[in-house]
Tab-separated table of N, CA and C in Angstrom:
chain	number	residue	atom	x	y	z
A	1	MET	N	3.067	57.558	77.616
A	1	MET	CA	4.409	57.999	77.945
A	1	MET	C	4.973	58.747	76.743
A	2	LYS	N	5.631	59.839	77.018
A	2	LYS	CA	6.258	60.621	75.956
A	2	LYS	C	7.633	60.025	75.635
A	3	LEU	N	7.967	60.021	74.364
A	3	LEU	CA	9.240	59.461	73.918
A	3	LEU	C	10.420	60.141	74.610
A	4	ARG	N	10.328	61.440	74.840
A	4	ARG	CA	11.439	62.165	75.460
A	4	ARG	C	11.683	61.735	76.912
A	5	HIS	N	10.695	61.096	77.530
A	5	HIS	CA	10.848	60.613	78.906
A	5	HIS	C	11.433	59.204	78.968
A	6	LEU	N	11.431	58.520	77.858
A	6	LEU	CA	11.846	57.116	77.842
A	6	LEU	C	13.265	56.882	78.363
A	7	PRO	N	14.282	57.612	77.907
A	7	PRO	CA	15.638	57.355	78.428
A	7	PRO	C	15.724	57.558	79.945
A	8	LEU	N	15.116	58.609	80.437
A	8	LEU	CA	15.136	58.880	81.872
A	8	LEU	C	14.426	57.776	82.635
A	9	ARG	N	13.250	57.409	82.180
A	9	ARG	CA	12.474	56.392	82.901
A	9	ARG	C	13.160	55.032	82.862
A	10	LEU	N	13.734	54.673	81.724
A	10	LEU	CA	14.419	53.378	81.638
A	10	LEU	C	15.675	53.351	82.506
A	11	GLY	N	16.489	54.388	82.399
A	11	GLY	CA	17.734	54.426	83.170
A	11	GLY	C	17.484	54.477	84.660
A	12	ALA	N	16.671	55.424	85.094
A	12	ALA	CA	16.397	55.575	86.525
A	12	ALA	C	15.599	54.387	87.051
A	13	GLY	N	14.627	53.947	86.273
A	13	GLY	CA	13.803	52.820	86.713
A	13	GLY	C	14.616	51.554	86.914
A	14	ALA	N	15.495	51.252	85.976
A	14	ALA	CA	16.332	50.049	86.098
A	14	ALA	C	17.277	50.174	87.289
A	15	TYR	N	17.853	51.344	87.477
A	15	TYR	CA	18.793	51.569	88.586
A	15	TYR	C	18.086	51.418	89.936
A	16	ILE	N	16.944	52.066	90.083
A	16	ILE	CA	16.210	52.034	91.351
A	16	ILE	C	15.636	50.647	91.610
A	17	LEU	N	15.111	49.996	90.585
A	17	LEU	CA	14.590	48.636	90.751
A	17	LEU	C	15.698	47.692	91.200
A	18	ASN	N	16.845	47.763	90.566
A	18	ASN	CA	17.971	46.910	90.939
A	18	ASN	C	18.401	47.159	92.386
A	19	SER	N	18.448	48.417	92.778
A	19	SER	CA	18.817	48.760	94.147
A	19	SER	C	17.828	48.154	95.139
A	20	GLY	N	16.558	48.230	94.825
A	20	GLY	CA	15.532	47.650	95.700
A	20	GLY	C	15.621	46.140	95.773
A	21	LEU	N	15.840	45.500	94.635
A	21	LEU	CA	15.959	44.036	94.619
A	21	LEU	C	17.166	43.582	95.437
A	22	ASP	N	18.265	44.334	95.348
A	22	ASP	CA	19.453	44.008	96.144
A	22	ASP	C	19.163	44.106	97.638
A	23	LYS	N	18.369	45.095	98.026
A	23	LYS	CA	18.070	45.291	99.444
A	23	LYS	C	17.111	44.234	99.994
A	24	LEU	N	16.315	43.618	99.130
A	24	LEU	CA	15.364	42.610	99.607
A	24	LEU	C	16.065	41.458	100.322
A	25	GLY	N	17.254	41.142	99.887
A	25	GLY	CA	17.990	40.050	100.508
A	25	GLY	C	19.057	40.515	101.476
A	26	ALA	N	18.935	41.734	101.991
A	26	ALA	CA	19.972	42.293	102.867
A	26	ALA	C	20.101	41.495	104.164
A	27	ASP	N	21.345	41.274	104.567
A	27	ASP	CA	21.594	40.598	105.840
A	27	ASP	C	21.489	41.620	106.976
A	28	GLU	N	21.610	41.149	108.207
A	28	GLU	CA	21.472	42.020	109.381
A	28	GLU	C	22.479	43.170	109.378
A	29	GLU	N	23.709	42.865	109.019
A	29	GLU	CA	24.756	43.892	109.030
A	29	GLU	C	24.449	45.004	108.027
A	30	THR	N	24.028	44.610	106.831
A	30	THR	CA	23.674	45.596	105.802
A	30	THR	C	22.469	46.409	106.242
A	31	ALA	N	21.466	45.720	106.774
A	31	ALA	CA	20.255	46.414	107.239
A	31	ALA	C	20.593	47.411	108.342
A	32	THR	N	21.456	47.014	109.255
A	32	THR	CA	21.854	47.904	110.349
A	32	THR	C	22.598	49.122	109.811
A	33	GLY	N	23.465	48.929	108.838
A	33	GLY	CA	24.197	50.045	108.234
A	33	GLY	C	23.283	51.010	107.503
A	34	LEU	N	22.371	50.470	106.689
A	34	LEU	CA	21.427	51.320	105.951
A	34	LEU	C	20.546	52.106	106.924
A	35	HIS	N	20.041	51.392	107.922
A	35	HIS	CA	19.168	52.023	108.908
A	35	HIS	C	19.928	53.105	109.684
A	36	GLY	N	21.156	52.823	110.066
A	36	GLY	CA	21.945	53.794	110.821
A	36	GLY	C	22.171	55.075	110.048
A	37	THR	N	22.487	54.938	108.787
A	37	THR	CA	22.701	56.122	107.948
A	37	THR	C	21.409	56.928	107.815
A	38	ALA	N	20.311	56.229	107.541
A	38	ALA	CA	19.028	56.909	107.371
A	38	ALA	C	18.562	57.548	108.675
A	39	ALA	N	18.699	56.824	109.783
A	39	ALA	CA	18.260	57.350	111.078
A	39	ALA	C	19.136	58.520	111.533
A	40	GLY	N	20.403	58.517	111.137
A	40	GLY	CA	21.267	59.653	111.457
A	40	GLY	C	20.792	60.926	110.777
A	41	ALA	N	20.267	60.791	109.580
A	41	ALA	CA	19.771	61.947	108.832
A	41	ALA	C	18.320	62.269	109.193
A	42	TYR	N	17.543	61.241	109.441
A	42	TYR	CA	16.119	61.394	109.753
A	42	TYR	C	15.835	60.681	111.075
A	43	PRO	N	16.020	61.388	112.194
A	43	PRO	CA	15.916	60.765	113.521
A	43	PRO	C	14.604	60.036	113.799
A	44	PHE	N	13.517	60.415	113.161
A	44	PHE	CA	12.247	59.735	113.407
A	44	PHE	C	12.310	58.255	113.012
A	45	LEU	N	13.310	57.877	112.223
A	45	LEU	CA	13.465	56.476	111.814
A	45	LEU	C	14.196	55.636	112.856
A	46	SER	N	14.748	56.270	113.867
A	46	SER	CA	15.574	55.529	114.841
A	46	SER	C	14.788	54.457	115.586
A	47	GLY	N	13.507	54.624	115.747
A	47	GLY	CA	12.701	53.640	116.454
A	47	GLY	C	12.250	52.467	115.603
A	48	VAL	N	12.557	52.503	114.321
A	48	VAL	CA	12.151	51.427	113.406
A	48	VAL	C	13.221	50.339	113.416
A	49	ASP	N	12.779	49.093	113.459
A	49	ASP	CA	13.705	47.957	113.399
A	49	ASP	C	14.500	48.023	112.090
A	50	PRO	N	15.830	47.841	112.124
A	50	PRO	CA	16.650	47.938	110.913
A	50	PRO	C	16.192	47.011	109.781
A	51	LYS	N	15.829	45.802	110.097
A	51	LYS	CA	15.395	44.861	109.049
A	51	LYS	C	14.059	45.321	108.445
A	52	THR	N	13.159	45.795	109.309
A	52	THR	CA	11.864	46.308	108.829
A	52	THR	C	12.084	47.537	107.955
A	53	PHE	N	12.972	48.428	108.388
A	53	PHE	CA	13.286	49.618	107.604
A	53	PHE	C	13.817	49.224	106.228
A	54	THR	N	14.765	48.304	106.206
A	54	THR	CA	15.400	47.906	104.946
A	54	THR	C	14.396	47.228	104.022
A	55	THR	N	13.521	46.415	104.581
A	55	THR	CA	12.488	45.762	103.766
A	55	THR	C	11.535	46.810	103.191
A	56	GLY	N	11.160	47.797	104.007
A	56	GLY	CA	10.290	48.874	103.519
A	56	GLY	C	10.955	49.712	102.446
A	57	LEU	N	12.237	50.024	102.664
A	57	LEU	CA	12.994	50.776	101.663
A	57	LEU	C	13.088	49.983	100.366
A	58	ALA	N	13.364	48.702	100.495
A	58	ALA	CA	13.452	47.841	99.306
A	58	ALA	C	12.127	47.824	98.553
A	59	ALA	N	11.034	47.687	99.291
A	59	ALA	CA	9.707	47.667	98.648
A	59	ALA	C	9.431	48.988	97.939
A	60	ALA	N	9.799	50.096	98.575
A	60	ALA	CA	9.595	51.409	97.947
A	60	ALA	C	10.416	51.532	96.669
A	61	GLU	N	11.662	51.074	96.712
A	61	GLU	CA	12.514	51.151	95.522
A	61	GLU	C	12.007	50.237	94.411
A	62	VAL	N	11.585	49.033	94.758
A	62	VAL	CA	11.038	48.122	93.748
A	62	VAL	C	9.780	48.737	93.130
A	63	GLY	N	8.921	49.304	93.975
A	63	GLY	CA	7.700	49.934	93.465
A	63	GLY	C	7.982	51.119	92.564
A	64	LEU	N	8.885	52.000	93.001
A	64	LEU	CA	9.210	53.178	92.200
A	64	LEU	C	9.916	52.783	90.907
A	65	GLY	N	10.879	51.873	91.007
A	65	GLY	CA	11.584	51.422	89.803
A	65	GLY	C	10.627	50.803	88.794
A	66	THR	N	9.717	49.993	89.283
A	66	THR	CA	8.727	49.357	88.400
A	66	THR	C	7.807	50.409	87.786
A	67	ALA	N	7.371	51.371	88.599
A	67	ALA	CA	6.491	52.431	88.091
A	67	ALA	C	7.170	53.250	86.993
A	68	LEU	N	8.473	53.457	87.131
A	68	LEU	CA	9.200	54.186	86.088
A	68	LEU	C	9.333	53.352	84.815
A	69	LEU	N	9.503	52.048	84.976
A	69	LEU	CA	9.705	51.174	83.816
A	69	LEU	C	8.414	50.804	83.095
A	70	VAL	N	7.337	50.643	83.855
A	70	VAL	CA	6.062	50.188	83.278
A	70	VAL	C	5.064	51.341	83.359
A	71	PRO	N	4.733	51.950	82.240
A	71	PRO	CA	3.871	53.139	82.245
A	71	PRO	C	2.393	52.821	82.490
A	72	VAL	N	2.078	52.497	83.739
A	72	VAL	CA	0.697	52.175	84.084
A	72	VAL	C	0.071	53.301	84.897
A	73	LEU	N	0.817	53.800	85.870
A	73	LEU	CA	0.325	54.884	86.715
A	73	LEU	C	0.392	56.214	85.961
A	74	PRO	N	-0.418	57.182	86.368
A	74	PRO	CA	-0.331	58.513	85.745
A	74	PRO	C	1.073	59.101	85.910
A	75	ARG	N	1.535	59.785	84.874
A	75	ARG	CA	2.882	60.358	84.888
A	75	ARG	C	3.107	61.271	86.077
A	76	VAL	N	2.117	62.063	86.430
A	76	VAL	CA	2.294	63.007	87.526
A	76	VAL	C	2.532	62.263	88.844
A	77	VAL	N	1.901	61.118	89.035
A	77	VAL	CA	2.103	60.317	90.247
A	77	VAL	C	3.521	59.766	90.277
A	78	VAL	N	3.963	59.220	89.150
A	78	VAL	CA	5.308	58.648	89.071
A	78	VAL	C	6.363	59.748	89.235
A	79	ALA	N	6.176	60.863	88.544
A	79	ALA	CA	7.142	61.962	88.619
A	79	ALA	C	7.209	62.544	90.034
A	80	THR	N	6.081	62.648	90.701
A	80	THR	CA	6.059	63.156	92.072
A	80	THR	C	6.772	62.191	93.016
A	81	GLY	N	6.485	60.904	92.889
A	81	GLY	CA	7.153	59.908	93.724
A	81	GLY	C	8.653	59.877	93.487
A	82	PHE	N	9.050	59.953	92.248
A	82	PHE	CA	10.460	59.953	91.871
A	82	PHE	C	11.166	61.176	92.468
A	83	THR	N	10.529	62.328	92.388
A	83	THR	CA	11.117	63.553	92.919
A	83	THR	C	11.207	63.502	94.443
A	84	ALA	N	10.159	63.043	95.096
A	84	ALA	CA	10.163	62.960	96.562
A	84	ALA	C	11.232	61.982	97.055
A	85	PHE	N	11.327	60.841	96.405
A	85	PHE	CA	12.325	59.841	96.784
A	85	PHE	C	13.736	60.402	96.611
A	86	SER	N	13.977	61.047	95.486
A	86	SER	CA	15.294	61.634	95.218
A	86	SER	C	15.613	62.743	96.203
A	87	ALA	N	14.615	63.549	96.540
A	87	ALA	CA	14.824	64.633	97.514
A	87	ALA	C	15.188	64.065	98.887
A	88	ALA	N	14.571	62.958	99.257
A	88	ALA	CA	14.904	62.322	100.543
A	88	ALA	C	16.351	61.827	100.540
A	89	LEU	N	16.803	61.288	99.418
A	89	LEU	CA	18.193	60.832	99.326
A	89	LEU	C	19.173	62.002	99.420
A	90	VAL	N	18.856	63.083	98.749
A	90	VAL	CA	19.720	64.269	98.816
A	90	VAL	C	19.700	64.837	100.236
A	91	GLY	N	18.536	64.829	100.859
A	91	GLY	CA	18.440	65.286	102.242
A	91	GLY	C	19.309	64.450	103.169
A	92	MET	N	19.317	63.144	102.926
A	92	MET	CA	20.161	62.265	103.733
A	92	MET	C	21.637	62.618	103.539
A	93	TYR	N	22.019	62.841	102.308
A	93	TYR	CA	23.406	63.232	102.021
A	93	TYR	C	23.755	64.535	102.746
A	94	LEU	N	22.910	65.536	102.604
A	94	LEU	CA	23.194	66.844	103.189
A	94	LEU	C	23.243	66.805	104.714
A	95	ARG	N	22.492	65.879	105.324
A	95	ARG	CA	22.427	65.784	106.788
A	95	ARG	C	23.462	64.822	107.377
A	96	THR	N	24.354	64.314	106.533
A	96	THR	CA	25.359	63.362	107.002
A	96	THR	C	26.747	63.981	106.815
A	97	PRO	N	27.242	64.688	107.827
A	97	PRO	CA	28.527	65.390	107.711
A	97	PRO	C	29.704	64.470	107.366
A	98	ALA	N	29.628	63.206	107.742
A	98	ALA	CA	30.739	62.282	107.467
A	98	ALA	C	30.929	62.047	105.965
A	99	LEU	N	29.986	62.499	105.152
A	99	LEU	CA	30.087	62.327	103.703
A	99	LEU	C	30.668	63.560	103.009
A	100	HIS	N	30.934	64.624	103.784
A	100	HIS	CA	31.407	65.881	103.212
A	100	HIS	C	32.901	66.064	103.446
A	101	ARG	N	33.491	66.948	102.667
A	101	ARG	CA	34.935	67.208	102.767
A	101	ARG	C	35.321	67.868	104.081
A	102	GLY	N	34.462	68.652	104.622
A	102	GLY	CA	34.769	69.335	105.879
A	102	GLY	C	33.551	70.071	106.383
A	103	GLU	N	33.664	70.622	107.564
A	103	GLU	CA	32.550	71.352	108.155
A	103	GLU	C	32.172	72.549	107.288
A	104	GLY	N	30.901	72.631	106.945
A	104	GLY	CA	30.413	73.730	106.122
A	104	GLY	C	30.678	73.562	104.639
A	105	ASP	N	31.323	72.504	104.243
A	105	ASP	CA	31.628	72.253	102.827
A	105	ASP	C	30.717	71.127	102.326
A	106	PRO	N	29.747	71.435	101.492
A	106	PRO	CA	28.802	70.403	101.050
A	106	PRO	C	29.367	69.423	100.009
A	107	ARG	N	30.564	69.719	99.508
A	107	ARG	CA	31.136	68.826	98.492
A	107	ARG	C	31.459	67.470	99.111
A	108	PRO	N	31.292	66.408	98.312
A	108	PRO	CA	31.503	65.062	98.872
A	108	PRO	C	32.974	64.709	99.056
A	109	ASN	N	33.231	63.952	100.112
A	109	ASN	CA	34.540	63.318	100.259
A	109	ASN	C	34.444	61.965	99.543
A	110	PRO	N	35.490	61.172	99.499
A	110	PRO	CA	35.402	59.892	98.789
A	110	PRO	C	34.250	58.989	99.267
A	111	ASP	N	33.931	59.028	100.564
A	111	ASP	CA	32.816	58.230	101.075
A	111	ASP	C	31.463	58.774	100.626
A	112	GLY	N	31.396	60.051	100.298
A	112	GLY	CA	30.126	60.671	99.942
A	112	GLY	C	29.800	60.691	98.467
A	113	VAL	N	30.761	60.359	97.621
A	113	VAL	CA	30.543	60.448	96.177
A	113	VAL	C	29.368	59.578	95.724
A	114	GLY	N	29.271	58.386	96.255
A	114	GLY	CA	28.195	57.471	95.855
A	114	GLY	C	26.806	57.988	96.166
A	115	ILE	N	26.699	58.770	97.218
A	115	ILE	CA	25.392	59.321	97.590
A	115	ILE	C	25.193	60.700	96.974
A	116	ALA	N	26.260	61.458	96.808
A	116	ALA	CA	26.149	62.798	96.234
A	116	ALA	C	25.604	62.757	94.806
A	117	LYS	N	25.805	61.650	94.111
A	117	LYS	CA	25.271	61.539	92.746
A	117	LYS	C	23.749	61.631	92.735
A	118	ASP	N	23.137	61.480	93.894
A	118	ASP	CA	21.685	61.602	93.964
A	118	ASP	C	21.207	63.011	93.664
A	119	VAL	N	22.105	63.986	93.738
A	119	VAL	CA	21.772	65.343	93.333
A	119	VAL	C	21.397	65.353	91.849
A	120	VAL	N	22.130	64.598	91.053
A	120	VAL	CA	21.838	64.498	89.620
A	120	VAL	C	20.488	63.814	89.409
A	121	ILE	N	20.238	62.761	90.187
A	121	ILE	CA	18.955	62.060	90.075
A	121	ILE	C	17.810	62.992	90.462
A	122	LEU	N	18.006	63.790	91.511
A	122	LEU	CA	16.972	64.756	91.904
A	122	LEU	C	16.730	65.767	90.783
A	123	GLY	N	17.795	66.243	90.152
A	123	GLY	CA	17.630	67.171	89.033
A	123	GLY	C	16.842	66.550	87.893
A	124	ALA	N	17.140	65.295	87.579
A	124	ALA	CA	16.409	64.599	86.513
A	124	ALA	C	14.948	64.403	86.903
A	125	ALA	N	14.714	64.011	88.154
A	125	ALA	CA	13.349	63.785	88.621
A	125	ALA	C	12.546	65.084	88.608
A	126	ALA	N	13.163	66.164	89.085
A	126	ALA	CA	12.470	67.453	89.105
A	126	ALA	C	12.171	67.930	87.677
A	127	SER	N	13.097	67.713	86.764
A	127	SER	CA	12.854	68.075	85.357
A	127	SER	C	11.688	67.287	84.795
A	128	TYR	N	11.647	66.009	85.115
A	128	TYR	CA	10.551	65.144	84.661
A	128	TYR	C	9.224	65.636	85.242
A	129	LEU	N	9.213	65.982	86.524
A	129	LEU	CA	7.989	66.469	87.163
A	129	LEU	C	7.545	67.792	86.543
A	130	ILE	N	8.479	68.712	86.366
A	130	ILE	CA	8.138	70.011	85.766
A	130	ILE	C	7.601	69.826	84.353
A	131	ASP	N	8.245	68.979	83.557
A	131	ASP	CA	7.774	68.726	82.197
A	131	ASP	C	6.376	68.105	82.221
A	132	THR	N	6.157	67.176	83.136
A	132	THR	CA	4.850	66.532	83.237
A	132	THR	C	3.775	67.539	83.625
A	133	LEU	N	4.080	68.370	84.615
A	133	LEU	CA	3.094	69.354	85.065
A	133	LEU	C	2.806	70.408	84.006
A	134	THR	N	3.851	70.890	83.336
A	134	THR	CA	3.615	71.914	82.315
A	134	THR	C	2.934	71.326	81.091
A	135	SER	N	3.235	70.088	80.749
A	135	SER	CA	2.550	69.437	79.626
A	135	SER	C	1.079	69.244	79.949
A	136	SER	N	0.785	68.843	81.181
A	136	SER	CA	-0.602	68.646	81.601
A	136	SER	C	-1.355	69.965	81.608
A	137	ALA	N	-0.683	71.026	82.052
A	137	ALA	CA	-1.320	72.343	82.092
A	137	ALA	C	-1.616	72.837	80.676
A	138	LYS	N	-0.670	72.629	79.760
A	138	LYS	CA	-0.886	73.038	78.372
A	138	LYS	C	-2.059	72.271	77.771
A	139	LYS	N	-2.096	70.964	78.032
A	139	LYS	CA	-3.165	70.120	77.498
A	139	LYS	C	-4.518	70.569	78.050
A	140	ALA	N	-4.577	70.863	79.350
A	140	ALA	CA	-5.820	71.312	79.970
A	140	ALA	C	-6.248	72.659	79.390
A	141	GLY	N	-5.285	73.555	79.177
A	141	GLY	CA	-5.594	74.859	78.596
A	141	GLY	C	-6.113	74.739	77.171
A	142	ALA	N	-5.515	73.862	76.391
A	142	ALA	CA	-5.959	73.651	75.008
A	142	ALA	C	-7.362	73.064	74.985
A	143	LYS	N	-7.644	72.148	75.904
A	143	LYS	CA	-8.978	71.542	75.984
A	143	LYS	C	-10.025	72.599	76.332
A	144	ALA	N	-9.685	73.448	77.296
A	144	ALA	CA	-10.611	74.494	77.718
A	144	ALA	C	-10.857	75.481	76.577
A	145	ALA	N	-9.822	75.833	75.844
A	145	ALA	CA	-9.956	76.752	74.718
A	145	ALA	C	-10.841	76.150	73.631
A	146	LYS	N	-10.668	74.869	73.376
A	146	LYS	CA	-11.482	74.178	72.362
A	146	LYS	C	-12.945	74.168	72.777
A	147	LYS	N	-13.192	73.897	74.054
A	147	LYS	CA	-14.547	73.873	74.585
A	147	LYS	C	-15.188	75.260	74.461
A	148	ALA	N	-14.415	76.296	74.789
A	148	ALA	CA	-14.921	77.663	74.730
A	148	ALA	C	-15.241	78.042	73.284
A	149	THR	N	-14.395	77.623	72.341
A	149	THR	CA	-14.624	77.919	70.932
A	149	THR	C	-15.903	77.239	70.446
A	150	LYS	N	-16.133	76.000	70.852
A	150	LYS	CA	-17.343	75.279	70.478
A	150	LYS	C	-18.578	75.978	71.036
A	151	ALA	N	-18.477	76.437	72.294
A	151	ALA	CA	-19.600	77.098	72.931
A	151	ALA	C	-19.950	78.405	72.218
A	152	VAL	N	-18.951	79.131	71.760
A	152	VAL	CA	-19.167	80.402	71.068
A	152	VAL	C	-19.825	80.173	69.721
A	153	HIS	N	-19.496	79.083	69.043
A	153	HIS	CA	-19.988	78.821	67.697
A	153	HIS	C	-21.343	78.122	67.685
A	154	ARG	N	-21.919	77.903	68.811
A	154	ARG	CA	-23.249	77.237	68.853
A	154	ARG	C	-24.348	78.212	68.688
């Protein structure tokens, strides 16, 4: 793990892990609310039982939060998962008109502020992914150049 990624991984990882742990004990009413919001934005989820959906969401958040906190998986896997998860949250926000100030206005109303902050999380996740991919590409290029130099000097 790179030192420059540590603040992002600790902050986001702790936040997402906590959110997942909170959802693990969700009651029926909470599960129904979470499922309703998600299914409103992503209709393919409407056929999933609310409790099953909430348990799956909780497991995904616990897994992602843990992956961000504990550097075991490859960075590109964690960064990709973090970006995809954040993009899904932003997509949910954008597809839920009740969270916006008015028709055609993407700015959040008071009910949408809590979810609109996911735009910032998506920006952080995308930055992490881009940094990971460009760092990996640079490393691969340097390795290839070193190999080519060795081959020329033989």
